[in-house]
C-alpha cells in the first residue's frame, strides 16, 4: 500500500499523533524499585539506535507533523554525547517543543547545554526528600545530587516540573513534603499512579496502589486545590489543580497522572520510540513496528521511513487495560518503554 507522505499521522480512532517520546538508552544510574529489577540486563550497545539514527527518525516524525518531542530513557543524560542529539534536534523546523524527562543527577553538567539547544522546560523525577528513603527507592541514587540538579536547571532558566511516583506503603508520607518543596521553588509537581510494567520482586503492585483521589485529599489537609480546565490542544494525561495556602495563591500547580483511576486514552496524541528503534504505539500494549530495520536496511530512504510510520498509525490500539496483578501483561520495564 502506498500512503501519501503529506498525510498527517492519524490513527483509526481519529486521534492525530503530534507527540513523540524518544528513549535514547535503557541504561540508568538509578534502579528505582517501581521501574527496574535490582539486577538488570541492558541491551548490548550495538543494538541501540545511533545518535544519527535517532536524529533521522525524529526528523521524519517532525516532517510528518509531530511538534513535540520528549527525550527519555532509562536516564537520557547518561548516554554519551547526548548533548549533540539535543543540539541537532533543537534545529528541526516545525518542532515547537523539545523537552526531556530526567532523574536530575546529571543536570549540573547539562542544564546550560540544554538551554543552548532550545530546551525550555523539563520534567525531573523526585519521590522523596528524605535521604534514606530516597536511597531505598532509587537503590543507587543520591538525593543531594538530584537537588543540586534541580537547582542548576532552575538557575539555567529551565521551567521545571517534578514527577513523583507514590507507593502506598513507602512514600505517601512524603507527599506533603514534596508539595512544600515545589511551592518553595515555585514549580509544578505531578503525582503518578504506578503502572505494572515489567516483573519486579520488591513489592506487589496492587499492595502499593494509591489512587490520585486519595493523594489529593492528603494534600488538601494543608493546601487549597482548585481544579484547572484541561488544555485539550496538548492532551496530556496530567490533570492540574492550582495550589493556594491560607487563601493565598502560590505559583505552583499539582498534577495527577492516573492511568488506573482516570483513563486518558481517548485523547492520546503520542507514540514512543524505544532505544532499539521499536515504535511503540501504546504504553500499555505491545503493538510495535521496527523502525531500526528500516533505517538500517534502507539508509537515507526517508520516504520509506515516513510511509512505515504512517502505516504504523493503523495499529495504534484504542486504549490500555492495566491489571494490578503479580504477572503483568506487559513484560517490558518502564526504562525500556521510555517513560
Ligand atoms: N530516568 C528518567 C526519570 O526517571 O525521570 C526518565 C525515564 S523514567 C522511566 C520516566 C518516568 O517514568 C519517571 O518519572 C518515573 O518515575 C516513571 N516511572 C518509571 N516506572 C514507572 C512505573 N512502573 N509506573 C509509573 N511511572 C513509572
Ligand atoms: Fe532510572 Fe528513571 Fe527508571 Fe528511576 S525511573 S530507574 S531514574 S529510568
CSV table of C-alpha atoms and ligand atoms in Angstrom, one decimal:
chain,number,residue,atom,x,y,z
A,1,UNK,CA,0.0,0.0,0.0
A,2,UNK,CA,1.3,3.5,-0.9
A,3,UNK,CA,0.5,6.2,1.6
A,4,UNK,CA,0.8,9.8,0.7
A,5,UNK,CA,3.6,11.2,2.8
A,6,UNK,CA,1.9,14.6,3.3
A,7,UNK,CA,-0.8,12.8,5.3
A,8,UNK,CA,-0.9,13.7,9.0
A,9,UNK,CA,-0.3,11.0,11.5
A,10,UNK,CA,-3.9,10.0,12.1
A,11,UNK,CA,-5.0,6.7,13.7
A,12,UNK,CA,-8.2,4.8,13.1
A,13,UNK,CA,-9.8,6.4,16.2
A,14,UNK,CA,-9.4,9.9,14.7
A,15,UNK,CA,-6.6,10.8,17.0
A,16,UNK,CA,-3.8,12.9,15.5
A,17,UNK,CA,-0.3,12.0,16.7
A,18,UNK,CA,1.7,15.1,17.4
A,19,UNK,CA,4.0,14.0,20.2
A,20,UNK,CA,6.9,11.6,20.1
A,21,UNK,CA,8.7,10.3,23.2
A,22,UNK,CA,12.2,9.0,22.4
A,23,UNK,CA,14.1,6.7,24.6
A,24,UNK,CA,17.8,7.2,23.9
A,25,UNK,CA,19.1,4.4,26.3
A,26,UNK,CA,17.7,1.7,28.6
A,27,UNK,CA,20.6,2.3,31.0
A,28,UNK,CA,20.4,4.4,34.1
A,29,UNK,CA,22.5,5.4,37.1
A,30,UNK,CA,19.5,4.6,39.4
A,31,UNK,CA,17.5,1.4,39.9
A,32,UNK,CA,14.1,2.8,41.1
A,33,UNK,CA,12.1,0.0,42.7
A,34,UNK,CA,9.0,0.5,40.6
A,35,UNK,CA,10.9,0.9,37.3
A,36,UNK,CA,13.6,-1.8,37.3
A,37,UNK,CA,14.6,-5.1,38.9
A,38,UNK,CA,17.6,-4.9,41.2
A,39,UNK,CA,19.7,-6.9,38.7
A,40,UNK,CA,19.1,-5.7,35.1
A,41,UNK,CA,20.4,-6.9,31.8
A,42,UNK,CA,20.8,-4.0,29.5
A,43,UNK,CA,20.6,-4.1,25.7
A,44,UNK,CA,24.0,-4.6,24.0
A,45,UNK,CA,25.2,-1.2,22.7
A,46,UNK,CA,25.2,-2.2,19.1
A,47,UNK,CA,21.5,-2.8,19.3
A,48,UNK,CA,20.8,0.8,20.3
A,49,UNK,CA,20.0,3.3,17.6
A,50,UNK,CA,23.0,5.6,16.9
A,51,UNK,CA,22.6,9.3,17.6
A,52,UNK,CA,22.4,9.8,13.8
A,53,UNK,CA,19.6,7.2,13.5
A,54,UNK,CA,17.8,8.8,16.4
A,55,UNK,CA,18.1,12.1,14.7
A,56,UNK,CA,16.9,10.7,11.3
A,57,UNK,CA,13.8,9.0,12.7
A,58,UNK,CA,12.9,12.0,14.9
A,59,UNK,CA,13.2,14.3,11.9
A,60,UNK,CA,10.9,12.1,9.8
A,61,UNK,CA,8.3,12.4,12.6
A,62,UNK,CA,8.6,16.2,12.7
A,63,UNK,CA,8.2,16.4,9.0
A,64,UNK,CA,5.0,14.3,9.4
A,65,UNK,CA,3.5,16.9,11.8
A,66,UNK,CA,4.9,15.9,15.2
A,67,UNK,CA,5.5,19.2,17.0
A,68,UNK,CA,6.6,18.0,20.5
A,69,UNK,CA,9.5,15.6,21.3
A,70,UNK,CA,10.4,14.4,24.7
A,71,UNK,CA,13.8,12.7,25.2
A,72,UNK,CA,13.7,10.0,27.9
A,73,UNK,CA,15.1,6.6,28.8
A,74,UNK,CA,16.4,5.0,31.0
A,75,UNK,CA,18.3,8.0,32.1
A,76,UNK,CA,18.8,10.1,28.9
A,77,UNK,CA,21.7,12.2,30.3
A,78,UNK,CA,23.9,9.1,30.9
A,79,UNK,CA,24.1,8.5,27.1
A,80,UNK,CA,27.4,9.5,25.8
A,81,UNK,CA,27.4,12.7,23.6
A,82,UNK,CA,23.7,13.2,24.3
A,83,UNK,CA,24.2,17.0,24.0
A,84,UNK,CA,24.9,16.5,20.3
A,85,UNK,CA,21.4,15.0,19.8
A,86,UNK,CA,19.8,17.9,21.6
A,87,UNK,CA,21.8,20.4,19.5
A,88,UNK,CA,20.7,18.7,16.3
A,89,UNK,CA,17.0,18.2,17.3
A,90,UNK,CA,16.9,21.8,18.5
A,91,UNK,CA,17.4,23.0,14.9
A,92,UNK,CA,14.5,21.0,13.4
A,93,UNK,CA,11.9,23.3,11.7
A,94,UNK,CA,8.4,22.6,12.9
A,95,UNK,CA,9.4,21.3,16.3
A,96,UNK,CA,7.7,23.6,18.8
A,97,UNK,CA,8.9,21.8,21.9
A,98,UNK,CA,12.0,19.8,22.7
A,99,UNK,CA,12.0,18.5,26.2
A,100,UNK,CA,13.2,15.7,28.4
A,101,UNK,CA,12.4,13.6,31.5
A,102,UNK,CA,15.4,13.0,33.7
A,103,UNK,CA,16.3,11.8,37.2
A,104,UNK,CA,18.3,15.0,37.6
A,105,UNK,CA,21.6,13.5,38.6
A,106,UNK,CA,23.5,14.8,35.6
A,107,UNK,CA,21.8,18.2,35.4
A,108,UNK,CA,24.7,20.2,36.9
A,109,UNK,CA,26.7,19.1,33.9
A,110,UNK,CA,24.0,19.5,31.2
A,111,UNK,CA,21.5,22.2,32.2
A,112,UNK,CA,23.3,25.0,30.4
A,113,UNK,CA,23.8,22.9,27.3
A,114,UNK,CA,20.1,22.0,27.2
A,115,UNK,CA,19.1,25.7,27.3
A,116,UNK,CA,21.5,26.4,24.5
A,117,UNK,CA,19.9,23.7,22.4
A,118,UNK,CA,16.5,25.3,22.8
A,119,UNK,CA,15.1,23.2,25.6
A,120,UNK,CA,12.8,25.4,27.7
A,121,UNK,CA,11.1,23.0,30.2
A,122,UNK,CA,12.0,19.6,31.7
A,123,UNK,CA,10.5,17.0,34.0
A,124,UNK,CA,12.6,15.8,36.9
A,125,UNK,CA,11.6,12.7,38.9
A,126,UNK,CA,11.7,13.0,42.7
A,127,UNK,CA,9.9,10.6,45.0
A,128,UNK,CA,11.2,11.6,48.4
A,129,UNK,CA,13.1,14.4,50.2
A,130,UNK,CA,14.3,12.0,52.9
A,131,UNK,CA,17.9,10.9,52.1
A,132,UNK,CA,17.5,7.4,53.4
A,133,UNK,CA,14.1,6.8,51.8
A,134,UNK,CA,15.4,8.3,48.5
A,135,UNK,CA,18.2,5.8,48.6
A,136,UNK,CA,15.8,2.9,49.3
A,137,UNK,CA,13.5,3.9,46.4
A,138,UNK,CA,16.2,4.5,43.8
A,139,UNK,CA,18.6,1.9,45.2
A,140,UNK,CA,21.7,3.8,43.9
A,141,UNK,CA,20.6,7.4,43.8
A,142,UNK,CA,21.9,10.3,45.8
A,143,UNK,CA,19.4,12.9,46.9
A,144,UNK,CA,21.9,15.7,47.2
A,145,UNK,CA,23.0,15.3,43.6
A,146,UNK,CA,19.4,15.4,42.4
A,147,UNK,CA,18.6,18.5,44.5
A,148,UNK,CA,21.7,20.2,43.1
A,149,UNK,CA,20.5,19.1,39.6
A,150,UNK,CA,17.1,20.8,40.2
A,151,UNK,CA,18.8,24.0,41.3
A,152,UNK,CA,21.1,24.1,38.3
A,153,UNK,CA,18.1,23.6,36.0
A,154,UNK,CA,16.2,26.4,37.6
A,155,UNK,CA,19.2,28.7,37.6
A,156,UNK,CA,19.9,27.9,34.0
A,157,UNK,CA,16.4,29.2,33.2
A,158,UNK,CA,14.6,25.9,32.6
A,159,UNK,CA,11.0,25.6,33.7
A,160,UNK,CA,11.0,22.5,35.9
A,161,UNK,CA,8.1,20.2,36.7
A,162,UNK,CA,8.6,17.4,39.3
A,163,UNK,CA,7.2,13.9,38.8
A,164,UNK,CA,6.6,11.6,41.8
A,165,UNK,CA,5.5,8.0,41.7
A,166,UNK,CA,3.7,7.3,45.0
A,167,UNK,CA,3.7,3.9,46.6
A,168,UNK,CA,1.2,3.4,49.4
A,169,UNK,CA,3.5,1.8,52.0
A,170,UNK,CA,6.7,3.7,51.2
A,171,UNK,CA,6.5,7.3,50.3
A,172,UNK,CA,2.9,8.5,51.0
A,173,UNK,CA,4.3,10.5,54.0
A,174,UNK,CA,6.5,12.4,51.6
A,175,UNK,CA,3.6,13.8,49.5
A,176,UNK,CA,3.2,16.9,51.6
A,177,UNK,CA,6.9,17.5,51.9
A,178,UNK,CA,7.2,17.2,48.1
A,179,UNK,CA,4.4,19.8,47.6
A,180,UNK,CA,6.0,22.1,50.2
A,181,UNK,CA,9.3,21.8,48.2
A,182,UNK,CA,7.6,22.5,44.9
A,183,UNK,CA,5.8,25.5,46.4
A,184,UNK,CA,9.0,26.9,47.8
A,185,UNK,CA,10.8,26.5,44.5
A,186,UNK,CA,7.7,28.0,42.6
A,187,UNK,CA,7.5,24.9,40.3
A,188,UNK,CA,4.8,22.3,39.4
A,189,UNK,CA,4.6,18.7,40.6
A,190,UNK,CA,2.7,15.7,39.2
A,191,UNK,CA,1.9,12.6,41.1
A,192,UNK,CA,1.8,9.4,39.1
A,193,UNK,CA,0.0,6.1,39.8
A,194,UNK,CA,2.4,3.3,39.5
A,195,UNK,CA,2.0,1.2,36.3
A,196,UNK,CA,2.5,-2.6,36.1
A,197,UNK,CA,5.3,-2.6,33.5
A,198,UNK,CA,7.8,-5.4,33.9
A,199,UNK,CA,8.2,-8.0,36.7
A,200,UNK,CA,9.6,-6.6,39.9
A,201,UNK,CA,10.3,-8.5,43.1
A,202,UNK,CA,10.4,-5.6,45.5
A,203,UNK,CA,6.7,-5.2,46.0
A,204,UNK,CA,3.3,-6.4,44.8
A,205,UNK,CA,2.0,-3.7,42.6
A,206,UNK,CA,-1.6,-4.0,43.9
A,207,UNK,CA,-0.5,-3.6,47.5
A,208,UNK,CA,1.3,-0.3,46.7
A,209,UNK,CA,-1.5,1.2,44.7
A,210,UNK,CA,-2.9,4.5,46.0
A,211,UNK,CA,-5.3,6.5,43.8
A,212,UNK,CA,-4.9,10.1,42.8
A,213,UNK,CA,-8.1,11.0,44.6
A,214,UNK,CA,-6.6,9.8,47.9
A,215,UNK,CA,-3.4,11.8,47.3
A,216,UNK,CA,-5.5,14.9,46.6
A,217,UNK,CA,-7.3,14.5,49.9
A,218,UNK,CA,-3.9,14.2,51.7
A,219,UNK,CA,-2.7,17.4,50.1
A,220,UNK,CA,-5.9,19.2,50.8
A,221,UNK,CA,-5.2,18.8,54.6
A,222,UNK,CA,-2.6,21.6,54.1
A,223,UNK,CA,-3.4,23.3,50.8
A,224,UNK,CA,-6.5,24.5,48.9
A,225,UNK,CA,-6.6,22.9,45.5
A,226,UNK,CA,-8.7,24.4,42.6
A,227,UNK,CA,-9.3,22.3,39.5
A,228,UNK,CA,-8.0,23.8,36.3
A,229,UNK,CA,-9.6,23.2,32.9
A,230,UNK,CA,-7.6,20.8,30.7
A,231,UNK,CA,-5.9,22.3,27.7
A,232,UNK,CA,-7.1,19.8,25.1
A,233,UNK,CA,-4.7,21.1,22.5
A,234,UNK,CA,-1.9,19.5,24.4
A,235,UNK,CA,-4.0,16.4,25.5
A,236,UNK,CA,-1.5,15.3,28.2
A,237,UNK,CA,-2.6,12.8,30.8
A,238,UNK,CA,-1.9,15.1,33.8
A,239,UNK,CA,-4.9,16.9,35.3
A,240,UNK,CA,-3.9,20.0,37.2
A,241,UNK,CA,-5.1,21.8,40.3
A,242,UNK,CA,-4.0,25.4,41.3
A,243,UNK,CA,-2.4,25.4,44.8
A,244,UNK,CA,-3.2,28.1,47.4
A,245,UNK,CA,-2.2,28.2,51.0
A,246,UNK,CA,-4.2,30.2,53.6
A,247,UNK,CA,-6.2,31.6,50.7
A,248,UNK,CA,-3.1,33.0,49.0
A,249,UNK,CA,-2.3,31.7,45.6
A,250,UNK,CA,1.1,30.0,45.1
A,251,UNK,CA,2.8,29.8,41.7
A,252,UNK,CA,2.7,26.0,41.7
A,253,UNK,CA,0.2,23.6,40.3
A,254,UNK,CA,-0.3,20.0,41.4
A,255,UNK,CA,-1.0,17.4,38.7
A,256,UNK,CA,-2.2,13.9,38.8
A,257,UNK,CA,-1.5,11.2,36.2
A,258,UNK,CA,-3.9,8.4,36.8
A,259,UNK,CA,-3.5,5.6,34.4
A,260,UNK,CA,-5.7,3.3,36.6
A,261,UNK,CA,-8.3,5.6,38.1
A,262,UNK,CA,-8.9,8.0,35.2
A,263,UNK,CA,-8.2,6.6,31.8
A,264,UNK,CA,-6.9,9.2,29.4
A,265,UNK,CA,-6.5,7.1,26.2
A,266,UNK,CA,-9.3,8.8,24.2
A,267,UNK,CA,-7.2,12.0,23.8
A,268,UNK,CA,-3.9,10.2,23.4
A,269,UNK,CA,-1.7,12.1,20.9
A,270,UNK,CA,1.6,10.3,21.4
A,271,UNK,CA,3.8,7.4,20.4
A,272,UNK,CA,7.1,6.1,21.7
A,273,UNK,CA,10.4,5.1,20.1
A,274,UNK,CA,12.5,2.7,22.1
A,275,UNK,CA,16.2,2.9,22.3
A,276,UNK,CA,16.4,-0.1,20.0
A,277,UNK,CA,14.2,1.5,17.4
A,278,UNK,CA,10.9,-0.1,18.1
A,279,UNK,CA,8.0,2.3,17.5
A,280,UNK,CA,5.5,1.6,20.4
A,281,UNK,CA,2.0,2.7,19.6
A,282,UNK,CA,0.8,2.5,23.2
A,283,UNK,CA,2.4,2.4,26.6
A,284,UNK,CA,0.1,-0.4,27.8
A,285,UNK,CA,0.1,-2.6,24.7
A,286,UNK,CA,2.8,-4.5,22.7
A,287,UNK,CA,1.8,-3.2,19.2
A,288,UNK,CA,5.0,-2.0,17.6
A,289,UNK,CA,6.9,-1.5,14.3
A,290,UNK,CA,10.6,-2.0,13.8
A,291,UNK,CA,12.0,1.4,12.6
A,292,UNK,CA,15.6,0.4,13.2
A,293,UNK,CA,15.2,-2.3,10.4
A,294,UNK,CA,14.0,0.4,8.0
A,295,UNK,CA,16.9,2.9,8.7
A,296,UNK,CA,19.5,0.1,8.7
A,297,UNK,CA,18.2,-1.8,5.6
A,298,UNK,CA,17.3,1.3,3.6
A,299,UNK,CA,19.7,4.1,4.7
A,300,UNK,CA,18.6,7.6,3.7
A,301,UNK,CA,15.4,6.3,2.3
A,302,UNK,CA,13.3,9.0,4.1
A,303,UNK,CA,10.1,8.3,2.0
A,304,UNK,CA,10.1,4.6,3.0
A,305,UNK,CA,10.7,5.6,6.7
A,306,UNK,CA,7.8,8.0,6.6
A,307,UNK,CA,5.5,5.6,4.9
A,308,UNK,CA,6.3,3.0,7.5
A,309,UNK,CA,5.5,5.5,10.2
A,310,UNK,CA,2.2,6.5,8.6
A,311,UNK,CA,1.2,2.8,8.2
A,312,UNK,CA,2.0,2.1,11.8
A,313,UNK,CA,-0.7,4.5,12.9
A,314,UNK,CA,-3.2,1.9,11.7
A,315,UNK,CA,-2.3,-0.4,14.6
A,316,UNK,CA,-2.4,2.2,17.4
A,317,UNK,CA,-4.7,0.5,19.9
A,318,UNK,CA,-7.8,2.3,21.3
A,319,UNK,CA,-6.7,2.1,24.9
A,320,UNK,CA,-4.7,0.3,27.6
A,321,UNK,CA,-6.0,-2.0,30.2
A,322,UNK,CA,-3.7,-2.2,33.2
A,323,UNK,CA,-4.3,-5.1,35.7
A,324,UNK,CA,-2.5,-4.8,39.0
A,325,UNK,CA,-1.6,-8.5,39.2
A,326,UNK,CA,1.8,-10.1,40.1
A,327,UNK,CA,2.0,-11.2,36.5
A,328,UNK,CA,1.9,-8.1,34.3
A,329,UNK,CA,0.8,-8.5,30.7
A,330,UNK,CA,3.5,-6.0,29.7
A,331,UNK,CA,6.8,-7.6,30.4
A,332,UNK,CA,9.0,-4.7,29.2
A,333,UNK,CA,10.2,-2.4,32.0
A,334,UNK,CA,9.5,1.3,32.1
A,335,UNK,CA,13.2,2.0,31.3
A,336,UNK,CA,12.8,0.1,28.0
A,337,UNK,CA,9.5,1.7,27.2
A,338,UNK,CA,10.7,5.2,27.6
A,339,UNK,CA,8.5,6.7,30.4
B,1,LIG,N1,15.2,8.3,34.1
B,1,LIG,C1,14.3,9.4,33.9
B,1,LIG,C2,13.5,9.7,35.1
B,1,LIG,O1,13.4,8.9,36.0
B,1,LIG,O2,12.9,10.8,35.1
B,1,LIG,C3,13.4,9.2,32.7
B,1,LIG,C4,12.9,7.8,32.4
B,1,LIG,S1,11.7,7.3,33.7
B,1,LIG,C5,11.3,5.7,33.1
B,1,LIG,C6,10.4,8.3,33.3
B,1,LIG,C7,9.3,8.4,34.3
B,1,LIG,O3,8.7,7.2,34.5
B,1,LIG,C8,9.8,8.8,35.7
B,1,LIG,O4,9.1,9.9,36.2
B,1,LIG,C9,9.5,7.6,36.5
B,1,LIG,O5,9.2,7.9,37.9
B,1,LIG,C10,8.3,7.0,35.8
B,1,LIG,N2,8.1,5.5,36.0
B,1,LIG,C11,9.0,4.6,36.0
B,1,LIG,N3,8.5,3.4,36.2
B,1,LIG,C12,7.2,3.6,36.4
B,1,LIG,C13,6.0,2.8,36.7
B,1,LIG,N4,6.2,1.4,36.8
B,1,LIG,N5,4.8,3.4,36.9
B,1,LIG,C14,4.7,4.7,36.7
B,1,LIG,N6,5.7,5.5,36.5
B,1,LIG,C15,6.9,5.0,36.3
B,2,LIG,FE1,16.2,5.2,36.1
B,2,LIG,FE2,14.2,6.8,35.7
B,2,LIG,FE3,13.8,4.2,35.9
B,2,LIG,FE4,14.5,5.5,38.0
B,2,LIG,S1,12.6,5.8,36.8
B,2,LIG,S2,15.4,3.6,37.3
B,2,LIG,S3,15.8,7.1,37.2
B,2,LIG,S4,14.9,5.2,34.3
